């Protein structure tokens, strides 16, 4: 077999090898959407790295499913239209809360922006620091961060004596 042939190599998804770059305006609009999600639900925005995590998240989505490229472009257009109609902050809030955006199947541009983009960004917001807003002191995301000596994961085992157990009751 000729090693230059790649058409018969098993792959879980077909994707383009070239870089899939969104234009700066679309990415900036997606960043504003993620920032609005953090603000609206009063989630703890990480002090650094959130913007690069958003970029990696979006690039990974587009590599797995090329339709995400169109979904991000659509969401940016929808957000721009809503911001013109309701005002910058209120337009994005409309996307996040409008009952019309929750219709199934998502067959309007508004519904697609909500269900294919902003709903996933809410999950991303939780995973990159939003859990801290709910009282998790050292949860750095779904996997609770690295196994770092001196920094316990979510819980640590505590060997109680009988006297200590009685105090807890």
Coordinates of N, CA and C in Angstrom, one line a residue:
X1 N 0.8 -1.2 0.0 CA 0.0 0.0 0.0 C 0.9 1.2 0.0
X2 N 0.5 2.2 -0.8 CA 1.2 3.5 -0.9 C 0.9 4.3 0.4
X3 N 2.0 4.7 1.1 CA 1.8 5.5 2.3 C 1.2 6.9 2.1
X4 N 1.2 7.3 0.9 CA 0.7 8.7 0.6 C -0.8 8.7 0.5
X5 N -1.5 7.5 0.5 CA -2.9 7.4 0.4 C -3.5 7.5 1.8
X6 N -4.4 8.5 1.9 CA -5.0 8.7 3.3 C -6.5 8.5 3.2
X7 N -7.1 8.3 2.1 CA -8.5 8.2 1.9 C -9.2 7.0 2.7
X8 N -8.4 6.0 2.9 CA -9.0 4.8 3.5 C -8.6 4.6 5.0
X9 N -8.0 5.7 5.6 CA -7.6 5.6 7.0 C -8.8 5.9 7.8
X10 N -9.1 5.1 8.8 CA -10.2 5.2 9.7 C -10.1 6.5 10.5
X11 N -11.2 7.2 10.6 CA -11.3 8.5 11.3 C -12.7 8.6 12.0
X12 N -12.7 9.1 13.2 CA -14.1 9.3 13.8 C -14.8 10.4 13.2
X13 N -14.1 11.3 12.5 CA -14.8 12.5 11.9 C -13.9 13.0 10.8
X14 N -14.5 13.4 9.7 CA -13.7 14.1 8.7 C -13.5 15.6 9.0
X15 N -12.3 16.0 8.9 CA -12.1 17.5 9.1 C -11.0 18.0 8.2
X16 N -11.0 19.2 8.1 CA -10.0 19.9 7.3 C -8.7 20.0 8.1
X17 N -7.6 19.7 7.5 CA -6.3 19.9 8.2 C -5.9 21.3 8.4
X18 N -6.3 22.2 7.5 CA -5.9 23.6 7.6 C -6.6 24.2 8.8
X19 N -6.0 25.3 9.3 CA -6.5 26.0 10.4 C -7.9 26.6 10.1
X20 N -8.8 26.5 11.0 CA -10.1 27.1 10.8 C -10.1 28.3 11.7
X21 N -9.9 29.5 11.1 CA -9.8 30.7 11.9 C -11.1 31.5 11.6
X22 N -11.7 31.9 12.7 CA -12.8 32.9 12.6 C -12.3 34.3 12.5
X23 N -13.0 35.1 11.9 CA -12.6 36.5 11.8 C -12.6 37.1 13.2
X24 N -11.9 38.2 13.4 CA -11.7 38.9 14.7 C -13.1 39.3 15.2
X25 N -13.9 39.8 14.4 CA -15.2 40.3 14.9 C -16.1 39.2 15.4
X26 N -16.1 38.1 14.7 CA -16.9 36.9 15.2 C -16.3 36.4 16.6
X27 N -15.0 36.3 16.6 CA -14.4 35.8 17.9 C -14.7 36.8 19.0
X28 N -14.6 38.1 18.8 CA -14.8 39.1 19.8 C -16.3 39.0 20.3
X29 N -17.2 38.8 19.3 CA -18.6 38.7 19.7 C -18.8 37.5 20.6
X30 N -18.2 36.4 20.2 CA -18.3 35.2 21.1 C -17.7 35.4 22.4
X31 N -16.6 36.1 22.5 CA -16.0 36.5 23.8 C -17.0 37.3 24.6
X32 N -17.6 38.3 24.0 CA -18.6 39.1 24.7 C -19.8 38.3 25.2
X33 N -20.2 37.3 24.4 CA -21.2 36.4 24.8 C -20.8 35.6 26.1
X34 N -19.6 35.0 26.0 CA -19.1 34.3 27.2 C -19.0 35.2 28.4
X35 N -18.5 36.4 28.2 CA -18.4 37.4 29.3 C -19.8 37.7 29.9
X36 N -20.8 37.9 29.0 CA -22.2 38.1 29.4 C -22.7 37.0 30.2
X37 N -22.4 35.8 29.8 CA -22.9 34.6 30.6 C -22.3 34.6 32.0
X38 N -21.0 34.9 32.1 CA -20.4 35.0 33.5 C -21.1 36.1 34.3
X39 N -21.4 37.2 33.7 CA -22.0 38.3 34.4 C -23.4 38.0 34.8
X40 N -24.2 37.5 33.8 CA -25.6 37.3 34.0 C -25.9 36.3 35.1
X41 N -25.1 35.2 35.1 CA -25.4 34.2 36.2 C -24.4 34.4 37.4
X42 N -23.7 35.5 37.4 CA -22.8 35.8 38.5 C -21.8 34.7 38.8
X43 N -21.2 34.2 37.7 CA -20.2 33.2 37.8 C -18.8 33.8 38.0
X44 N -17.9 33.1 38.6 CA -16.6 33.6 38.9 C -15.8 33.4 37.6
X45 N -15.5 34.6 37.0 CA -14.6 34.6 35.7 C -13.2 34.3 36.2
X46 N -12.5 33.4 35.5 CA -11.1 33.2 35.9 C -10.3 34.5 35.6
X47 N -9.3 34.7 36.5 CA -8.5 35.9 36.3 C -7.6 35.9 35.1
X48 N -7.3 34.8 34.6 CA -6.5 34.7 33.4 C -6.8 33.4 32.6
X49 N -6.6 33.5 31.3 CA -6.7 32.3 30.5 C -8.1 32.0 29.9
X50 N -9.1 32.7 30.3 CA -10.5 32.4 29.8 C -10.6 32.6 28.3
X51 N -10.0 33.7 27.8 CA -10.1 34.0 26.4 C -9.5 32.9 25.5
X52 N -8.3 32.5 26.0 CA -7.6 31.4 25.2 C -8.3 30.1 25.3
X53 N -9.0 29.8 26.5 CA -9.8 28.6 26.6 C -11.0 28.6 25.7
X54 N -11.6 29.8 25.6 CA -12.7 29.9 24.6 C -12.2 29.7 23.2
X55 N -11.1 30.2 22.8 CA -10.6 30.0 21.5 C -10.3 28.5 21.2
X56 N -9.7 27.9 22.1 CA -9.4 26.4 22.0 C -10.7 25.6 21.9
X57 N -11.6 26.0 22.8 CA -12.9 25.3 22.8 C -13.6 25.4 21.4
X58 N -13.6 26.6 20.9 CA -14.2 26.8 19.6 C -13.5 26.1 18.4
X59 N -12.2 26.2 18.5 CA -11.4 25.5 17.4 C -11.6 24.0 17.5
X60 N -11.7 23.4 18.7 CA -11.9 22.0 18.8 C -13.3 21.6 18.3
X61 N -14.3 22.4 18.6 CA -15.6 22.2 18.1 C -15.6 22.2 16.5
X62 N -15.0 23.2 16.0 CA -15.0 23.3 14.5 C -14.2 22.1 13.8
X63 N -13.2 21.6 14.5 CA -12.5 20.5 13.9 C -13.3 19.2 13.9
X64 N -14.1 19.1 15.0 CA -14.9 17.9 15.1 C -16.1 18.0 14.2
X65 N -16.7 19.1 14.1 CA -17.9 19.3 13.2 C -17.8 20.7 12.5
X66 N -17.6 20.7 11.2 CA -17.4 21.9 10.5 C -18.6 22.8 10.6
X67 N -19.8 22.3 10.9 CA -21.0 23.1 11.0 C -20.8 24.2 12.1
X68 N -20.0 23.9 13.1 CA -19.8 24.9 14.2 C -19.3 26.3 13.6
X69 N -18.5 26.2 12.5 CA -18.0 27.4 11.9 C -19.2 28.3 11.5
X70 N -20.2 27.7 10.9 CA -21.4 28.4 10.5 C -22.2 28.8 11.7
X71 N -22.3 28.0 12.7 CA -23.0 28.3 13.9 C -22.5 29.5 14.6
X72 N -21.1 29.6 14.7 CA -20.5 30.8 15.4 C -20.8 32.0 14.6
X73 N -20.7 31.9 13.2 CA -20.9 33.1 12.4 C -22.4 33.5 12.5
X74 N -23.3 32.6 12.6 CA -24.7 32.9 12.7 C -25.0 33.5 14.1
X75 N -24.4 33.0 15.1 CA -24.6 33.5 16.5 C -24.1 35.0 16.6
X76 N -23.0 35.3 15.9 CA -22.5 36.6 15.9 C -23.4 37.6 15.2
X77 N -24.0 37.1 14.1 CA -25.0 38.0 13.4 C -26.2 38.2 14.2
X78 N -26.7 37.1 14.9 CA -27.9 37.2 15.7 C -27.6 38.2 16.8
X79 N -26.5 38.1 17.5 CA -26.2 39.0 18.6 C -26.1 40.4 18.1
X80 N -25.5 40.7 17.0 CA -25.4 42.0 16.5 C -26.8 42.6 16.2
X81 N -27.7 41.8 15.6 CA -29.1 42.2 15.4 C -29.8 42.5 16.7
X82 N -29.7 41.6 17.6 CA -30.4 41.8 18.9 C -29.8 43.0 19.7
X83 N -28.5 43.2 19.6 CA -28.0 44.4 20.2 C -28.5 45.7 19.6
X84 N -28.7 45.7 18.3 CA -29.2 46.9 17.6 C -30.7 47.1 18.1
X85 N -31.4 46.0 18.3 CA -32.8 46.1 18.6 C -33.0 46.5 20.1
X86 N -32.3 45.8 21.0 CA -32.5 45.9 22.4 C -31.5 46.7 23.2
X87 N -30.4 47.0 22.6 CA -29.2 47.6 23.3 C -28.2 46.5 23.5
X88 N -26.9 46.9 23.6 CA -25.8 46.0 23.7 C -26.0 44.9 24.7
X89 N -26.2 45.2 26.0 CA -26.3 44.2 27.0 C -27.6 43.5 26.9
X90 N -28.7 44.2 26.7 CA -30.0 43.6 26.7 C -30.2 42.6 25.5
X91 N -29.5 42.9 24.4 CA -29.6 42.0 23.2 C -29.1 40.6 23.5
X92 N -27.9 40.6 24.2 CA -27.3 39.3 24.5 C -28.2 38.6 25.6
X93 N -28.7 39.3 26.6 CA -29.6 38.7 27.6 C -30.8 38.1 26.9
X94 N -31.3 38.8 25.9 CA -32.5 38.3 25.1 C -32.1 36.9 24.5
X95 N -31.0 36.8 24.0 CA -30.5 35.5 23.4 C -30.5 34.4 24.5
X96 N -30.0 34.8 25.7 CA -29.9 33.8 26.8 C -31.3 33.4 27.4
X97 N -32.3 34.3 27.3 CA -33.5 34.1 28.1 C -34.8 34.0 27.3
X98 N -34.8 34.3 26.1 CA -36.0 34.4 25.3 C -36.6 33.0 25.1
X99 N -37.9 32.9 25.4 CA -38.6 31.6 25.1 C -38.5 31.2 23.6
X100 N -38.5 32.2 22.7 CA -38.5 31.8 21.3 C -37.2 31.1 20.9
X101 N -36.1 31.3 21.7 CA -34.8 30.7 21.4 C -34.8 29.3 21.9
X102 N -35.8 28.8 22.6 CA -35.8 27.5 23.1 C -36.7 26.5 22.3
X103 N -37.2 26.9 21.2 CA -38.0 26.1 20.4 C -37.3 24.9 19.9
X104 N -38.0 23.8 19.8 CA -37.4 22.5 19.3 C -38.2 22.1 18.1
X105 N -37.7 21.7 17.0 CA -36.3 21.8 16.7 C -35.8 23.2 16.5
X106 N -34.6 23.4 16.6 CA -34.0 24.8 16.5 C -34.0 25.1 15.0
X107 N -35.1 25.7 14.5 CA -35.1 26.0 13.1 C -35.2 27.5 12.8
X108 N -34.8 28.3 13.8 CA -34.7 29.8 13.5 C -33.2 30.1 13.8
X109 N -32.8 31.2 13.3 CA -31.4 31.7 13.6 C -31.2 31.9 15.0
X110 N -32.2 32.5 15.7 CA -32.2 32.8 17.1 C -32.1 31.5 17.9
X111 N -32.9 30.5 17.6 CA -32.9 29.2 18.3 C -31.5 28.5 18.1
X112 N -31.0 28.5 16.9 CA -29.7 27.9 16.7 C -28.6 28.6 17.4
X113 N -28.6 29.9 17.5 CA -27.6 30.6 18.3 C -27.7 30.2 19.7
X114 N -28.9 30.1 20.3 CA -29.0 29.7 21.7 C -28.6 28.3 21.9
X115 N -29.1 27.4 21.2 CA -29.0 26.0 21.4 C -27.6 25.4 21.0
X116 N -27.1 26.0 19.9 CA -25.8 25.4 19.4 C -24.6 26.2 19.9
X117 N -24.8 27.4 20.4 CA -23.6 28.2 20.9 C -23.8 28.6 22.3
X118 N -24.7 29.4 22.7 CA -24.7 30.0 24.0 C -25.0 28.9 25.1
X119 N -25.8 27.9 24.8 CA -25.9 26.8 25.8 C -24.6 26.1 26.0
X120 N -23.8 25.9 25.0 CA -22.5 25.2 25.2 C -21.6 26.1 25.9
X121 N -21.7 27.4 25.7 CA -20.8 28.4 26.4 C -21.1 28.4 27.9
X122 N -22.4 28.2 28.2 CA -22.7 28.1 29.6 C -22.0 26.9 30.3
X123 N -22.0 25.8 29.6 CA -21.2 24.6 30.1 C -19.7 25.0 30.2
X124 N -19.2 25.6 29.2 CA -17.8 26.0 29.2 C -17.5 27.0 30.4
X125 N -18.4 27.9 30.7 CA -18.3 28.9 31.8 C -18.2 28.2 33.1
X126 N -19.0 27.2 33.3 CA -19.0 26.4 34.5 C -17.7 25.6 34.6
X127 N -17.3 25.0 33.5 CA -16.1 24.2 33.6 C -14.8 25.0 33.8
X128 N -14.7 26.2 33.4 CA -13.5 27.0 33.6 C -13.5 27.9 34.8
X129 N -14.4 27.7 35.7 CA -14.3 28.5 37.0 C -15.6 28.8 37.6
X130 N -16.7 28.6 36.8 CA -18.0 28.9 37.4 C -18.4 28.1 38.6
X131 N -17.9 26.9 38.8 CA -18.2 26.1 39.9 C -17.9 26.9 41.2
X132 N -16.8 27.7 41.2 CA -16.4 28.4 42.4 C -17.5 29.3 42.9
X133 N -18.4 29.8 42.0 CA -19.5 30.6 42.4 C -20.5 29.9 43.2
X134 N -20.5 28.6 43.2 CA -21.5 27.8 44.0 C -20.9 27.3 45.3
X135 N -19.7 27.8 45.6 CA -19.1 27.4 46.9 C -18.0 26.4 46.8
X136 N -17.7 25.9 45.7 CA -16.6 25.0 45.6 C -15.3 25.7 45.7
X137 N -14.5 25.4 46.8 CA -13.3 26.2 47.1 C -12.1 25.8 46.2
X138 N -12.0 24.6 45.8 CA -10.9 24.2 45.1 C -11.2 23.5 43.8
X139 N -12.5 23.6 43.4 CA -12.9 22.9 42.1 C -12.5 23.8 40.9
X140 N -11.5 23.3 40.2 CA -11.0 24.1 39.1 C -11.7 23.8 37.8
X141 N -12.7 22.9 37.8 CA -13.5 22.5 36.7 C -14.1 21.1 36.9
X142 N -14.5 20.5 35.8 CA -15.1 19.2 36.0 C -14.2 18.2 36.6
X143 N -12.9 18.2 36.4 CA -12.0 17.2 36.9 C -11.3 17.7 38.2
X144 N -11.6 18.9 38.7 CA -11.1 19.4 39.9 C -9.6 19.8 39.8
X145 N -9.1 20.0 38.7 CA -7.7 20.4 38.5 C -6.7 19.3 38.7
X146 N -5.5 19.6 38.8 CA -4.4 18.7 38.8 C -4.3 18.1 40.2
X147 N -3.6 17.0 40.3 CA -3.3 16.3 41.6 C -2.0 17.0 42.1
X148 N -2.1 18.1 42.8 CA -1.0 18.8 43.2 C -0.8 18.6 44.7
X149 N 0.5 18.3 45.1 CA 0.7 18.0 46.5 C 0.5 19.3 47.3
X150 N -0.2 19.1 48.4 CA -0.5 20.2 49.3 C -1.9 20.9 49.0
X151 N -2.4 20.6 47.8 CA -3.8 21.1 47.4 C -4.7 19.9 47.2
X152 N -5.5 19.6 48.2 CA -6.4 18.5 48.1 C -7.4 18.7 47.1
X153 N -7.8 17.5 46.4 CA -8.9 17.6 45.5 C -10.2 18.0 46.2
X154 N -11.4 17.7 45.7 CA -12.6 18.1 46.2 C -12.8 17.7 47.7
X155 N -12.4 16.5 48.0 CA -12.5 16.0 49.4 C -11.3 15.2 49.7
X156 N -11.0 15.2 51.0 CA -9.9 14.3 51.4 C -10.4 13.4 52.5
X157 N -9.8 12.2 52.6 CA -10.2 11.2 53.6 C -9.7 11.7 54.9
X158 N -10.6 11.6 55.9 CA -10.2 11.9 57.3 C -10.5 10.8 58.2
X159 N -9.5 10.2 58.8 CA -9.7 9.1 59.7 C -10.1 9.6 61.1
X160 N -11.4 9.5 61.4 CA -12.0 10.0 62.7 C -11.8 8.9 63.8
X161 N -11.5 9.4 64.9 CA -11.6 8.5 66.1 C -13.0 8.5 66.6
X162 N -13.4 7.6 67.5 CA -14.7 7.5 68.0 C -15.2 8.9 68.6
X163 N -14.3 9.5 69.3 CA -14.6 10.8 70.0 C -14.9 11.9 68.9
X164 N -14.1 11.9 67.8 CA -14.3 12.9 66.7 C -15.6 12.6 66.0
X165 N -16.0 11.3 65.9 CA -17.3 11.0 65.2 C -18.5 11.4 66.0
X166 N -18.4 11.4 67.3 CA -19.5 11.8 68.2 C -19.7 13.3 68.1
X167 N -18.6 14.0 67.9 CA -18.7 15.5 67.8 C -19.4 15.9 66.5
X168 N -19.2 15.1 65.5 CA -19.8 15.5 64.2 C -21.3 15.3 64.2
X169 N -21.8 14.4 65.1 CA -23.3 14.1 65.1 C -24.0 15.2 65.8

